Amino acid sequence: MVAFLHIVEAMGGGVFTYLVELANGMCEEFDVTIALGIRSETPENYKSYFDERVSLVEVENFTRGLNPVKDLKACIELKKIANKVQPDIIHLHSSKAGAIGRMVFSGRKYTMFFTPHGYSFLMEDISGLKRKIYKVIEKICGRRNCITVACGESEWEQGSKIAKKSTFISNGININKIQNLIDSAEEVKREENHKFTVYTVGRADFQKNPTLFNEIAKRLPHIQFVWIGDGERREKLSSPNIKVTGWLENGQALSNAKSYDVFILASRYEGLPISLLEAMYMKKICVVSNVVGNRDVIRNNHSGYVCNNLEEFVEVIGRLEREGIEQRIVDHAYNAIINHFNSGWLVEKYEELYTEELEKRLESKK
C-alpha cells in the first residue's frame, strides 16, 4: 500500500477542515499519516474528526513564527517520523511546514508536494523586511524537486512565479457531512422580530481584518453583526451591534448561521476559504474583499459581491437589507459548490495527481 506523510504546522481553521476531508477520503486505499503542530485554534478533540485508519503524530517543536532553535528540533522530529513511516509521498501544508520540509527532505528520495494555504510573504501584519525574507525563502525552496499544489487559481498564479513546478486543485467541502451537521444540530429559531444579520466565521486576527468588520458594523448600527470565532484581536470588535460567540463546534456554528442573512469575509488575504464555501452551500449571500482566494470563488454580481473598500461593503450590505436577497446570486453560488468545490472532486483530483507523479517516478527508475 502506498504510504503518505502529510506535514502541517497550521493545524486549524480551513487547513484543518481540508486535511480532514483529504485524509479521510484517501485512507481506504492508502496508508495515511499526518505529522502536525498544535495551535490554539486546533480543536481539543481533533482526533475524533479523522478516520481511525489515519495515523496522527504531534510535532512538539512546530512554532508559527521563525524560531531557529525550535525549527532545528522540528527538523529532527520530522526526520524520525519519516524514518518510521517510510512514505512514498510527502505532502507539506502551510508556508512554515513547506519551508522546513523542503529543506529536510530530498525530492529525489520522495515524491513531494507543497500546498501553501496562503503564502507568508503576502501577510500584511509583518514588516516589509520579513515579507522579503519569506519570499526569498520561498524562491529558494521553490527550486527543490517538489510540486507546488495551490488551493486556488490566484494562489497558483503567485506560486508559479517562484516554484519550478506548480499546479492547483481548488479546495472543496464535504456537502453530505455539512448537511448532516446542520440537520442534527440543535435548531436555532429565528425570531419574528429578527434583525437583519451579517456574520463571519474565523479567527479574529490581522488576516481576517476585524478592524474593517467593526467599521462596517459602526456604519450600519441598525443591522446585527455576528463573529463566530475568537482570537487575539477580539477587542477590535467593539461596535455595540457586534456579537462575538467564541469558538463553536462546526455543527453548532452552521446551525447558528442558518438564521443569519449575509456572510461577510473582509480578509486582507486568503488561500481559498472553507468558511466561504460553506456559506455558499448554505445559500447565504456572500460579500467578500477583493483579495486572492475570495475572487477565485465569488464572481461579482453573479455568485456574490466583491468589495474593494469600506464604502463598497457598506453600500452593498445596506442595499441587501433594504431590497432583499437576489435569488439568482444565491443559486449561482450554490451550484458552484455542487459542481466545482466539493470534497469528492478534491479527493479525486489529488488521487489523479499523486498516481501520475508516482508513475513518472517509477518510470524514471527503469
mmCIF file of C-alpha atoms in Angstrom, residues 46-175:
data_model
loop_
_atom_site.group_PDB
_atom_site.id
_atom_site.type_symbol
_atom_site.label_atom_id
_atom_site.label_comp_id
_atom_site.label_asym_id
_atom_site.label_seq_id
_atom_site.Cartn_x
_atom_site.Cartn_y
_atom_site.Cartn_z
ATOM 1 C CA TYR A 46 -9.223 16.922 16.768
ATOM 2 C CA LYS A 47 -8.527 13.176 16.657
ATOM 3 C CA SER A 48 -12.251 12.414 16.594
ATOM 4 C CA TYR A 49 -12.591 14.161 13.221
ATOM 5 C CA PHE A 50 -10.330 11.641 11.498
ATOM 6 C CA ASP A 51 -10.981 8.089 10.370
ATOM 7 C CA GLU A 52 -9.351 5.642 12.801
ATOM 8 C CA ARG A 53 -7.150 4.420 9.932
ATOM 9 C CA VAL A 54 -5.402 7.818 9.756
ATOM 10 C CA SER A 55 -2.290 7.946 11.968
ATOM 11 C CA LEU A 56 -1.755 11.261 13.804
ATOM 12 C CA VAL A 57 1.623 12.312 15.211
ATOM 13 C CA GLU A 58 2.163 15.602 17.073
ATOM 14 C CA VAL A 59 5.328 17.581 16.297
ATOM 15 C CA GLU A 60 6.210 19.216 19.613
ATOM 16 C CA ASN A 61 8.566 21.866 18.253
ATOM 17 C CA PHE A 62 6.440 23.344 15.471
ATOM 18 C CA THR A 63 6.029 27.099 16.014
ATOM 19 C CA ARG A 64 4.135 29.681 13.993
ATOM 20 C CA GLY A 65 6.972 32.182 13.534
ATOM 21 C CA LEU A 66 10.698 31.912 12.928
ATOM 22 C CA ASN A 67 12.463 30.239 15.861
ATOM 23 C CA PRO A 68 15.872 28.790 14.896
ATOM 24 C CA VAL A 69 16.205 26.527 17.940
ATOM 25 C CA LYS A 70 12.715 25.042 17.767
ATOM 26 C CA ASP A 71 12.840 24.885 13.954
ATOM 27 C CA LEU A 72 16.000 22.762 14.162
ATOM 28 C CA LYS A 73 14.356 20.488 16.730
ATOM 29 C CA ALA A 74 11.290 20.203 14.468
ATOM 30 C CA CYS A 75 13.567 19.092 11.621
ATOM 31 C CA ILE A 76 14.967 16.309 13.797
ATOM 32 C CA GLU A 77 11.447 15.235 14.837
ATOM 33 C CA LEU A 78 10.265 15.117 11.226
ATOM 34 C CA LYS A 79 13.244 13.015 10.126
ATOM 35 C CA LYS A 80 12.455 10.485 12.856
ATOM 36 C CA ILE A 81 8.793 10.380 11.845
ATOM 37 C CA ALA A 82 9.670 9.879 8.166
ATOM 38 C CA ASN A 83 12.153 7.121 9.005
ATOM 39 C CA LYS A 84 9.395 5.311 10.876
ATOM 40 C CA VAL A 85 6.633 5.855 8.293
ATOM 41 C CA GLN A 86 8.816 5.286 5.219
ATOM 42 C CA PRO A 87 6.463 7.323 2.986
ATOM 43 C CA ASP A 88 6.274 7.097 -0.771
ATOM 44 C CA ILE A 89 4.803 10.605 -0.865
ATOM 45 C CA ILE A 90 5.356 13.593 1.435
ATOM 46 C CA HIS A 91 2.829 16.435 1.223
ATOM 47 C CA LEU A 92 3.712 19.666 3.040
ATOM 48 C CA HIS A 93 0.989 22.112 4.144
ATOM 49 C CA SER A 94 1.383 25.819 5.040
ATOM 50 C CA SER A 95 4.427 28.026 4.485
ATOM 51 C CA LYS A 96 6.233 27.020 7.675
ATOM 52 C CA ALA A 97 5.949 23.266 7.147
ATOM 53 C CA GLY A 98 6.669 23.817 3.458
ATOM 54 C CA ALA A 99 9.958 25.584 4.143
ATOM 55 C CA ILE A 100 11.168 23.109 6.775
ATOM 56 C CA GLY A 101 10.022 20.055 4.817
ATOM 57 C CA ARG A 102 11.645 21.095 1.554
ATOM 58 C CA MET A 103 14.912 21.742 3.366
ATOM 59 C CA VAL A 104 14.856 18.488 5.358
ATOM 60 C CA PHE A 105 13.677 16.035 2.705
ATOM 61 C CA SER A 106 15.027 15.347 -0.733
ATOM 62 C CA GLY A 107 12.682 15.292 -3.699
ATOM 63 C CA ARG A 108 14.914 12.642 -5.210
ATOM 64 C CA LYS A 109 14.154 10.193 -2.411
ATOM 65 C CA TYR A 110 10.453 11.051 -2.002
ATOM 66 C CA THR A 111 7.721 12.275 -4.314
ATOM 67 C CA MET A 112 6.989 15.664 -2.704
ATOM 68 C CA PHE A 113 4.149 18.176 -2.824
ATOM 69 C CA PHE A 114 3.613 21.528 -1.123
ATOM 70 C CA THR A 115 0.342 23.424 -0.591
ATOM 71 C CA PRO A 116 0.793 26.980 0.812
ATOM 72 C CA HIS A 117 -2.793 27.651 2.032
ATOM 73 C CA GLY A 118 -1.856 31.344 1.757
ATOM 74 C CA TYR A 119 1.755 32.428 1.221
ATOM 75 C CA SER A 120 3.515 34.020 4.211
ATOM 76 C CA PHE A 121 5.053 36.715 2.018
ATOM 77 C CA LEU A 122 1.538 38.054 1.343
ATOM 78 C CA MET A 123 0.883 38.639 5.062
ATOM 79 C CA GLU A 124 0.466 42.349 5.771
ATOM 80 C CA ASP A 125 0.762 42.076 9.555
ATOM 81 C CA ILE A 126 4.516 41.602 9.368
ATOM 82 C CA SER A 127 7.226 44.039 8.374
ATOM 83 C CA GLY A 128 8.266 44.584 4.773
ATOM 84 C CA LEU A 129 11.665 43.110 5.617
ATOM 85 C CA LYS A 130 10.101 39.886 6.921
ATOM 86 C CA ARG A 131 7.914 39.603 3.806
ATOM 87 C CA LYS A 132 11.033 39.923 1.651
ATOM 88 C CA ILE A 133 12.795 37.258 3.723
ATOM 89 C CA TYR A 134 9.808 34.911 3.411
ATOM 90 C CA LYS A 135 9.692 35.465 -0.349
ATOM 91 C CA VAL A 136 13.412 34.730 -0.686
ATOM 92 C CA ILE A 137 12.909 31.526 1.335
ATOM 93 C CA GLU A 138 10.026 30.528 -0.971
ATOM 94 C CA LYS A 139 12.140 31.190 -4.058
ATOM 95 C CA ILE A 140 14.974 29.045 -2.684
ATOM 96 C CA CYS A 141 12.585 26.254 -1.672
ATOM 97 C CA GLY A 142 10.772 26.588 -4.998
ATOM 98 C CA ARG A 143 13.867 25.286 -6.780
ATOM 99 C CA ARG A 144 13.640 21.979 -4.927
ATOM 100 C CA ASN A 145 12.263 18.890 -6.620
ATOM 101 C CA CYS A 146 8.758 19.415 -5.241
ATOM 102 C CA ILE A 147 5.415 20.200 -6.897
ATOM 103 C CA THR A 148 3.513 23.181 -5.502
ATOM 104 C CA VAL A 149 -0.238 22.481 -5.461
ATOM 105 C CA ALA A 150 -2.102 25.721 -4.792
ATOM 106 C CA CYS A 151 -5.613 25.564 -3.332
ATOM 107 C CA GLY A 152 -6.961 28.090 -5.836
ATOM 108 C CA GLU A 153 -6.137 29.717 -9.168
ATOM 109 C CA SER A 154 -4.976 33.039 -7.687
ATOM 110 C CA GLU A 155 -2.621 31.274 -5.281
ATOM 111 C CA TRP A 156 -1.291 29.263 -8.233
ATOM 112 C CA GLU A 157 -0.591 32.499 -10.128
ATOM 113 C CA GLN A 158 1.534 33.653 -7.187
ATOM 114 C CA GLY A 159 3.257 30.286 -6.811
ATOM 115 C CA SER A 160 4.044 29.809 -10.498
ATOM 116 C CA LYS A 161 6.348 32.843 -10.327
ATOM 117 C CA ILE A 162 8.567 31.284 -7.653
ATOM 118 C CA ALA A 163 8.179 27.494 -7.957
ATOM 119 C CA LYS A 164 9.849 25.239 -10.504
ATOM 120 C CA LYS A 165 6.735 23.055 -10.769
ATOM 121 C CA SER A 166 3.227 24.165 -9.862
ATOM 122 C CA THR A 167 -0.450 23.412 -10.421
ATOM 123 C CA PHE A 168 -3.686 23.980 -8.494
ATOM 124 C CA ILE A 169 -6.582 21.953 -7.141
ATOM 125 C CA SER A 170 -9.345 24.081 -5.661
ATOM 126 C CA ASN A 171 -10.475 23.457 -2.085
ATOM 127 C CA GLY A 172 -13.737 21.630 -1.589
ATOM 128 C CA ILE A 173 -16.184 20.882 1.206
ATOM 129 C CA ASN A 174 -17.961 17.675 2.181
ATOM 130 C CA ILE A 175 -21.529 18.680 1.401
#
